[in-house]
């Protein structure tokens, strides 16, 4: 389930068409918005009931100009209109998705993805990005808009920066159409593999060797988007107080790391980890349970139980650790992260150790084991740092 967005003139419709040609089921949110108020629909009757006969033309169709004049001037009227149309559009969207055969990649073409705050509903959010002046040029030259009109419409929408903030994939359409096709091809390959793993409930197998990559400044943003999805799907099952954190090396700015986003879900009732609804929700979100059980040896030498879920997205390795909130392992993951964030010397020492071990160890398991003595050796230093700084469990 891909959410596709982009400002007017960015090439979003072109991307939707290219994806449809490759086999995606494209749901056009604007088209559905028109469909639910076509002549004879209950939607149009409700709109007429609220706004009067003046918004319906003699031929029985909606008078968009008349309705627009009312709702643009009056926020309450606009909310009333949305209260009528949004549920109808949502139900119709669900119907179309439910009728799609297994193996379908659904692309929801939704210009107002950011404005309606639905980014967390999708497995991937894609935005099509083009500089404003080029968009205006294309809208004028290719779609026949007046320049003032094109400019006004762009000003009226959210900015490209806001769209990029919610997007997992930014398609750069400043270049030639061929360059667009190449990016859509890459996206399609990713989507097909993602869907395949998702449907089979099997995480993508990753290479066994420990490979450190250059620091990616977008790791925290990627984590924030993933956590948003988890919160959206899990809150109804586990409550609003769900503790969700980005942990591990990618959560420490400036620290070289394996390209893995580690996320921690703290469970107030640990048995929730094995509830079928919770496992299924995580699986549908693209994080099925990993086969291997994991124990995280404690600083004190004990074993912390956790449940590990892994990612179906071939281009994003995620380790999702479900741990009892308040347990030593849960706390240590947060404390160790915050200490590394705060102490540049420790960070440097740890980075050097990781580089040495990544070069030496043949497998990730061996690499991970070999790292443990270092954190154990520093446990008392970390704890005294926690005491002197009055460290508390962070909200994020
Ligand atoms: P949107 O749906 O985002 O408003 P469209 O897909 O309709 O945008 O694209 C706007 C216009 O730009 C269309 O006429 C489209 O054919 C054209 N277009 C799309 N991508 C490119 C490109 N890379 N180079 C030139 N023109 C493009």
Coordinates of C-alpha atoms and ligand atoms in Angstrom, one line a residue:
X1 CA 0.0 0.0 0.0
X2 CA 1.8 3.0 -1.3
X3 CA 0.7 6.6 -0.7
X4 CA 1.7 8.7 -3.7
X5 CA 1.7 12.5 -3.4
X6 CA 3.3 15.6 -4.9
X7 CA 2.4 19.2 -5.6
X8 CA 0.5 20.3 -8.6
X9 CA 2.6 20.0 -11.7
X10 CA 5.2 17.7 -10.1
X11 CA 4.4 14.8 -12.3
X12 CA 2.4 12.8 -9.8
X13 CA -0.2 11.7 -12.3
X14 CA 2.6 10.7 -14.7
X15 CA 4.1 8.5 -12.0
X16 CA 0.7 7.0 -11.2
X17 CA 0.3 6.2 -14.8
X18 CA 3.7 4.6 -15.1
X19 CA 3.0 2.5 -12.0
X20 CA -0.4 1.4 -13.4
X21 CA 1.3 0.3 -16.6
X22 CA 3.6 -1.9 -14.5
X23 CA 0.6 -3.5 -12.8
X24 CA -0.2 -1.3 -9.8
X25 CA -3.8 -0.8 -8.8
X26 CA -4.0 3.0 -8.7
X27 CA -6.8 4.6 -6.6
X28 CA -7.3 8.2 -7.6
X29 CA -8.4 10.1 -4.5
X30 CA -9.6 13.1 -6.5
X31 CA -11.6 10.9 -8.9
X32 CA -13.3 9.2 -5.9
X33 CA -14.0 12.7 -4.4
X34 CA -16.0 13.5 -7.5
X35 CA -17.6 10.1 -7.7
X36 CA -19.2 10.2 -4.2
X37 CA -21.2 13.4 -5.2
X38 CA -22.3 12.4 -8.7
X39 CA -25.9 12.9 -9.6
X40 CA -28.2 10.4 -7.8
X41 CA -25.7 9.6 -5.0
X42 CA -26.5 9.7 -1.3
X43 CA -23.4 12.0 -1.0
X44 CA -24.9 14.6 -3.3
X45 CA -28.2 14.4 -1.4
X46 CA -26.4 15.0 1.9
X47 CA -24.5 18.0 0.4
X48 CA -27.8 19.4 -0.9
X49 CA -29.4 18.9 2.5
X50 CA -26.6 20.8 4.3
X51 CA -26.0 23.6 1.7
X52 CA -29.3 24.0 0.0
X53 CA -30.6 23.6 -3.6
X54 CA -28.3 26.4 -4.7
X55 CA -25.4 24.0 -4.9
X56 CA -27.1 21.7 -7.4
X57 CA -27.5 22.6 -11.1
X58 CA -30.7 22.2 -13.1
X59 CA -29.3 19.0 -14.6
X60 CA -28.9 17.4 -11.1
X61 CA -25.1 17.7 -10.9
X62 CA -23.1 19.4 -8.2
X63 CA -22.4 23.1 -8.8
X64 CA -18.8 23.1 -7.8
X65 CA -18.3 26.8 -8.2
X66 CA -21.3 27.6 -5.9
X67 CA -20.2 25.1 -3.3
X68 CA -16.6 26.3 -3.5
X69 CA -17.7 29.9 -2.9
X70 CA -19.4 28.8 0.3
X71 CA -16.7 26.5 1.8
X72 CA -13.7 28.6 0.9
X73 CA -15.2 31.5 2.9
X74 CA -16.3 29.5 5.9
X75 CA -14.2 26.9 7.7
X76 CA -17.2 25.4 9.5
X77 CA -18.9 24.9 6.2
X78 CA -15.8 23.2 4.9
X79 CA -15.6 20.9 7.9
X80 CA -19.3 20.0 7.4
X81 CA -18.6 19.2 3.7
X82 CA -15.7 17.0 4.7
X83 CA -17.7 15.3 7.3
X84 CA -20.1 14.2 4.5
X85 CA -17.6 13.3 1.8
X86 CA -14.6 11.9 3.7
X87 CA -16.3 8.9 5.1
X88 CA -17.8 8.1 1.7
X89 CA -14.4 8.4 0.0
X90 CA -12.8 6.3 2.8
X91 CA -15.4 3.5 2.5
X92 CA -15.1 3.5 -1.3
X93 CA -11.3 3.3 -1.0
X94 CA -11.6 0.4 1.4
X95 CA -14.0 -1.4 -1.0
X96 CA -11.6 -1.1 -3.9
X97 CA -8.7 -2.4 -1.8
X98 CA -10.7 -5.3 -0.4
X99 CA -11.7 -6.3 -4.0
X100 CA -8.1 -6.4 -5.2
X101 CA -6.6 -9.9 -5.7
X102 CA -3.7 -11.1 -3.6
X103 CA -0.4 -9.9 -4.9
X104 CA -1.7 -6.4 -5.8
X105 CA 0.4 -3.4 -5.2
X106 CA -2.0 -0.6 -4.4
X107 CA -1.0 3.0 -5.1
X108 CA -3.2 5.6 -3.5
X109 CA -2.8 8.8 -5.6
X110 CA -3.6 11.4 -3.0
X111 CA -2.7 15.0 -3.5
X112 CA -3.7 15.9 0.1
X113 CA -1.7 13.2 1.8
X114 CA 0.1 15.6 4.0
X115 CA -2.8 17.9 4.6
X116 CA -5.0 15.0 5.7
X117 CA -2.3 13.6 8.0
X118 CA -2.5 10.0 6.7
X119 CA 1.1 9.3 6.0
X120 CA 1.2 6.6 8.7
X121 CA -1.5 4.6 6.9
X122 CA 0.9 3.3 4.1
X123 CA 3.8 0.9 3.9
X124 CA 5.6 3.5 1.8
X125 CA 5.0 7.1 1.1
X126 CA 6.3 8.5 -2.2
X127 CA 6.5 12.1 -3.2
X128 CA 7.3 13.5 -6.6
X129 CA 9.5 16.5 -6.3
X130 CA 10.2 19.3 -8.7
X131 CA 11.4 22.9 -8.2
X132 CA 8.5 25.4 -8.1
X133 CA 9.7 27.4 -11.2
X134 CA 9.9 24.2 -13.3
X135 CA 6.4 23.1 -12.1
X136 CA 5.0 26.5 -13.2
X137 CA 6.8 26.2 -16.5
X138 CA 5.3 22.8 -17.2
X139 CA 1.8 23.8 -16.0
X140 CA 1.8 26.8 -18.3
X141 CA 3.5 25.1 -21.3
X142 CA 1.9 21.6 -21.1
X143 CA -1.4 22.0 -19.2
X144 CA -2.3 25.5 -20.5
X145 CA -2.7 27.2 -17.1
X146 CA -2.2 30.9 -16.7
X147 CA 1.1 31.6 -14.8
X148 CA -0.7 33.5 -12.0
X149 CA -3.1 30.7 -11.6
X150 CA -0.4 28.1 -11.5
X151 CA 1.5 30.1 -8.9
X152 CA -1.6 30.7 -6.8
X153 CA -2.4 27.0 -6.7
X154 CA 1.2 26.1 -5.7
X155 CA 1.1 28.7 -2.9
X156 CA -2.1 27.3 -1.6
X157 CA -0.6 23.8 -1.1
X158 CA 1.8 22.5 1.5
X159 CA 5.4 23.0 0.7
X160 CA 7.7 20.4 -0.9
X161 CA 9.7 20.4 2.3
X162 CA 6.6 19.2 4.2
X163 CA 6.0 16.5 1.6
X164 CA 9.6 15.3 1.8
X165 CA 9.4 15.0 5.5
X166 CA 6.7 12.3 5.3
X167 CA 8.2 10.5 2.3
X168 CA 10.2 7.3 2.3
X169 CA 10.9 7.8 -1.4
X170 CA 11.5 11.1 -3.0
X171 CA 11.2 10.9 -6.8
X172 CA 13.2 13.7 -8.4
X173 CA 11.4 14.8 -11.5
X174 CA 13.4 17.9 -12.3
X175 CA 15.1 16.0 -15.1
X176 CA 14.0 14.4 -18.3
X177 CA 11.1 12.0 -18.6
X178 CA 13.6 9.1 -19.0
X179 CA 15.1 9.8 -15.7
X180 CA 11.6 9.7 -14.2
X181 CA 10.9 6.3 -15.7
X182 CA 14.2 4.9 -14.3
X183 CA 13.1 6.0 -10.7
X184 CA 9.7 4.5 -11.2
X185 CA 11.2 1.2 -12.3
X186 CA 13.3 1.1 -9.1
X187 CA 10.3 1.9 -7.0
X188 CA 8.3 -0.8 -8.7
X189 CA 10.9 -3.4 -8.1
X190 CA 11.0 -2.4 -4.4
X191 CA 7.2 -2.5 -4.1
X192 CA 6.9 -5.9 -5.8
X193 CA 9.5 -7.5 -3.5
X194 CA 8.0 -5.8 -0.5
X195 CA 4.5 -7.0 -1.3
X196 CA 5.8 -10.5 -2.0
X197 CA 7.5 -10.8 1.4
X198 CA 4.5 -9.1 3.1
X199 CA 2.0 -11.6 1.6
X200 CA 4.2 -14.6 2.6
X201 CA 4.9 -13.2 6.0
X202 CA 8.7 -13.6 5.5
X203 CA 11.2 -10.9 6.2
X204 CA 13.8 -10.2 3.6
X205 CA 17.0 -12.1 4.2
X206 CA 20.0 -9.8 4.5
X207 CA 23.6 -10.5 3.8
X208 CA 25.4 -12.2 6.7
X209 CA 28.5 -10.1 6.8
X210 CA 28.8 -7.1 9.1
X211 CA 29.1 -4.0 6.9
X212 CA 29.5 -0.5 8.4
X213 CA 28.3 2.3 6.2
X214 CA 28.9 6.0 6.3
X215 CA 26.6 7.9 8.7
X216 CA 23.3 8.7 7.0
X217 CA 21.8 11.9 8.5
X218 CA 18.3 10.7 7.4
X219 CA 18.3 7.7 9.8
X220 CA 16.4 9.6 12.5
X221 CA 13.8 10.7 10.0
X222 CA 13.4 7.2 8.7
X223 CA 12.9 6.0 12.2
X224 CA 10.4 8.7 13.0
X225 CA 8.3 7.6 10.0
X226 CA 8.5 4.0 10.9
X227 CA 7.6 4.7 14.5
X228 CA 4.6 6.8 13.3
X229 CA 3.3 3.7 11.4
X230 CA 3.8 1.5 14.4
X231 CA 2.0 3.9 16.7
X232 CA -0.9 4.2 14.3
X233 CA -1.3 0.4 14.0
X234 CA -0.5 -0.6 17.6
X235 CA -2.2 2.1 19.6
X236 CA -5.6 0.6 19.1
X237 CA -4.3 -2.7 20.4
X238 CA -1.9 -1.7 23.1
X239 CA -3.1 1.7 24.2
X240 CA -1.9 5.3 23.7
X241 CA 0.9 5.0 26.3
X242 CA 2.9 2.7 24.0
X243 CA 6.6 3.3 24.5
X244 CA 8.3 3.5 21.1
X245 CA 11.9 4.4 20.6
X246 CA 14.7 4.5 18.0
X247 CA 17.6 2.7 19.6
X248 CA 20.9 1.3 18.4
X249 CA 23.8 3.0 16.5
X250 CA 21.6 4.7 13.9
X251 CA 20.0 6.6 16.7
X252 CA 23.3 8.1 17.7
X253 CA 24.1 11.0 15.4
X254 CA 27.6 10.8 14.0
X255 CA 28.2 7.1 14.9
X256 CA 29.2 4.7 12.0
X257 CA 26.8 1.9 11.9
X258 CA 25.4 -1.1 10.0
X259 CA 22.5 0.2 7.9
X260 CA 19.9 -1.1 10.4
X261 CA 17.2 0.9 12.0
X262 CA 16.7 -0.6 15.5
X263 CA 13.3 0.2 17.0
X264 CA 12.2 -0.7 20.5
X265 CA 8.6 -1.4 21.5
X266 CA 8.2 -1.3 25.3
X267 CA 5.2 -3.5 26.4
X268 CA 3.6 -2.8 29.7
X269 CA 2.1 -6.4 29.5
X270 CA 4.9 -8.5 28.0
X271 CA 2.5 -11.3 27.0
X272 CA 1.1 -8.8 24.5
X273 CA 4.1 -9.6 22.3
X274 CA 2.6 -13.1 21.6
X275 CA -1.0 -12.0 21.2
X276 CA -2.2 -13.0 17.7
X277 CA -3.6 -9.6 17.0
X278 CA -0.3 -7.9 17.8
X279 CA 1.8 -10.3 15.7
X280 CA -0.7 -10.1 12.8
X281 CA -0.7 -6.3 13.0
X282 CA 3.0 -6.2 12.9
X283 CA 3.1 -8.7 10.0
X284 CA 0.6 -6.7 8.0
X285 CA 2.7 -3.6 8.6
X286 CA 5.7 -5.4 7.0
X287 CA 7.4 -6.6 10.2
X288 CA 6.8 -10.4 10.6
X289 CA 8.3 -12.2 13.6
X290 CA 11.8 -13.4 13.0
X291 CA 12.4 -17.1 13.2
X292 CA 15.4 -16.9 15.6
X293 CA 14.7 -16.1 19.2
X294 CA 17.0 -13.5 20.7
X295 CA 18.4 -13.0 24.1
X296 CA 20.3 -9.9 24.8
X297 CA 23.0 -10.7 27.3
X298 CA 22.8 -8.1 30.1
X299 CA 25.6 -6.0 31.4
X300 CA 25.2 -8.2 34.5
X301 CA 25.5 -11.4 32.5
X302 CA 21.8 -12.3 32.6
X303 CA 19.5 -12.8 29.6
X304 CA 16.8 -10.3 28.6
X305 CA 13.9 -11.8 26.8
X306 CA 12.7 -10.1 23.7
X307 CA 10.7 -10.8 20.5
X308 CA 12.4 -9.8 17.3
X309 CA 10.5 -8.7 14.2
X310 CA 12.2 -8.0 10.8
X311 CA 11.3 -6.0 7.7
X312 CA 9.7 -7.0 4.4
X313 CA 11.1 -3.9 2.7
X314 CA 14.1 -5.0 0.6
X315 CA 15.6 -1.5 0.9
X316 CA 15.2 -0.9 4.6
X317 CA 16.6 -3.2 7.2
X318 CA 14.7 -2.8 10.5
X319 CA 15.1 -4.7 13.7
X320 CA 12.0 -4.3 15.8
X321 CA 12.7 -5.3 19.4
X322 CA 9.6 -6.1 21.6
X323 CA 10.7 -5.9 25.2
X324 CA 8.9 -5.5 28.6
X325 CA 8.7 -1.8 29.4
X326 CA 10.8 -1.2 32.5
X327 CA 12.9 -4.4 32.0
X328 CA 16.7 -4.1 32.3
X329 CA 17.2 -4.7 28.6
X330 CA 14.6 -2.1 27.6
X331 CA 16.2 0.4 29.9
X332 CA 19.8 -0.3 28.9
X333 CA 19.0 0.2 25.2
X334 CA 17.9 3.7 26.0
X335 CA 20.5 4.5 28.5
X336 CA 23.4 3.3 26.3
X337 CA 22.1 5.3 23.4
X338 CA 21.8 8.5 25.4
X339 CA 25.2 8.1 26.9
X340 CA 26.8 7.6 23.5
X341 CA 24.9 10.7 22.3
X342 CA 26.3 12.7 25.2
X343 CA 29.9 11.5 25.2
X344 CA 32.0 12.2 22.1
X345 CA 35.0 10.2 23.4
X346 CA 32.9 7.2 24.1
X347 CA 31.3 7.5 20.7
X348 CA 34.7 7.6 19.0
X349 CA 36.0 4.6 21.0
X350 CA 32.9 2.6 20.2
X351 CA 33.1 3.5 16.5
X352 CA 36.7 2.3 16.3
X353 CA 35.8 -0.9 18.0
X354 CA 33.0 -1.5 15.6
X355 CA 35.3 -0.8 12.6
X356 CA 37.9 -3.3 13.9
X357 CA 35.3 -6.0 14.6
X358 CA 33.5 -5.5 11.3
X359 CA 36.8 -6.0 9.5
X360 CA 37.6 -9.1 11.6
X361 CA 34.4 -11.0 12.1
X362 CA 32.8 -13.0 9.3
X363 CA 29.2 -13.0 10.5
X364 CA 26.9 -10.5 12.1
X365 CA 26.3 -12.9 15.0
X366 CA 30.0 -13.0 15.8
X367 CA 30.3 -9.3 15.3
X368 CA 27.4 -8.6 17.7
X369 CA 28.8 -11.0 20.3
X370 CA 32.3 -9.5 20.1
X371 CA 30.9 -6.0 20.8
X372 CA 29.3 -7.0 24.0
X373 CA 32.3 -7.0 26.4
X374 CA 32.9 -3.3 25.6
X375 CA 29.5 -2.2 26.8
X376 CA 29.7 -4.5 29.7
X377 CA 33.1 -3.1 30.6
X378 CA 31.6 0.4 30.6
X379 CA 28.4 -0.3 32.5
X380 CA 29.5 1.3 35.7
X381 CA 30.7 4.4 33.8
X382 CA 27.4 4.6 32.0
X383 CA 25.4 4.2 35.3
X384 CA 27.4 6.9 37.0
X385 CA 26.8 9.2 34.0
X386 CA 23.0 8.4 34.4
X387 CA 23.2 9.2 38.1
X388 CA 25.1 12.5 37.8
X389 CA 22.9 13.7 34.9
X390 CA 19.7 12.5 36.6
X391 CA 19.0 10.6 33.4
X392 CA 15.3 9.7 33.0
X393 CA 13.6 7.4 30.5
X394 CA 13.2 9.7 27.4
X395 CA 9.8 10.2 25.8
X396 CA 11.3 9.5 22.3
Ligands
LIG1 P1 0.6 16.4 -11.4 O1 -0.3 15.2 -11.5 O2 1.6 16.3 -10.3 O3 -0.1 17.8 -11.4 P2 1.4 15.8 -14.1 O4 1.8 14.3 -14.0 O5 0.1 16.1 -14.8 O6 1.5 16.5 -12.7 O7 2.6 16.5 -14.8 C1 2.5 17.9 -15.2 C2 2.9 18.1 -16.6 O8 4.3 17.9 -16.8 C3 2.3 17.1 -17.6 O9 2.0 17.7 -18.8 C4 3.4 16.0 -17.7 O10 3.2 15.3 -19.0 C5 4.6 16.8 -17.7 N1 5.8 16.1 -17.2 C6 5.9 15.2 -16.2 N2 7.1 14.8 -16.0 C7 7.9 15.6 -16.8 C8 9.3 15.7 -17.1 N3 10.2 14.9 -16.4 N4 9.7 16.5 -18.0 C9 8.9 17.3 -18.7 N5 7.5 17.3 -18.5 C10 7.1 16.4 -17.6

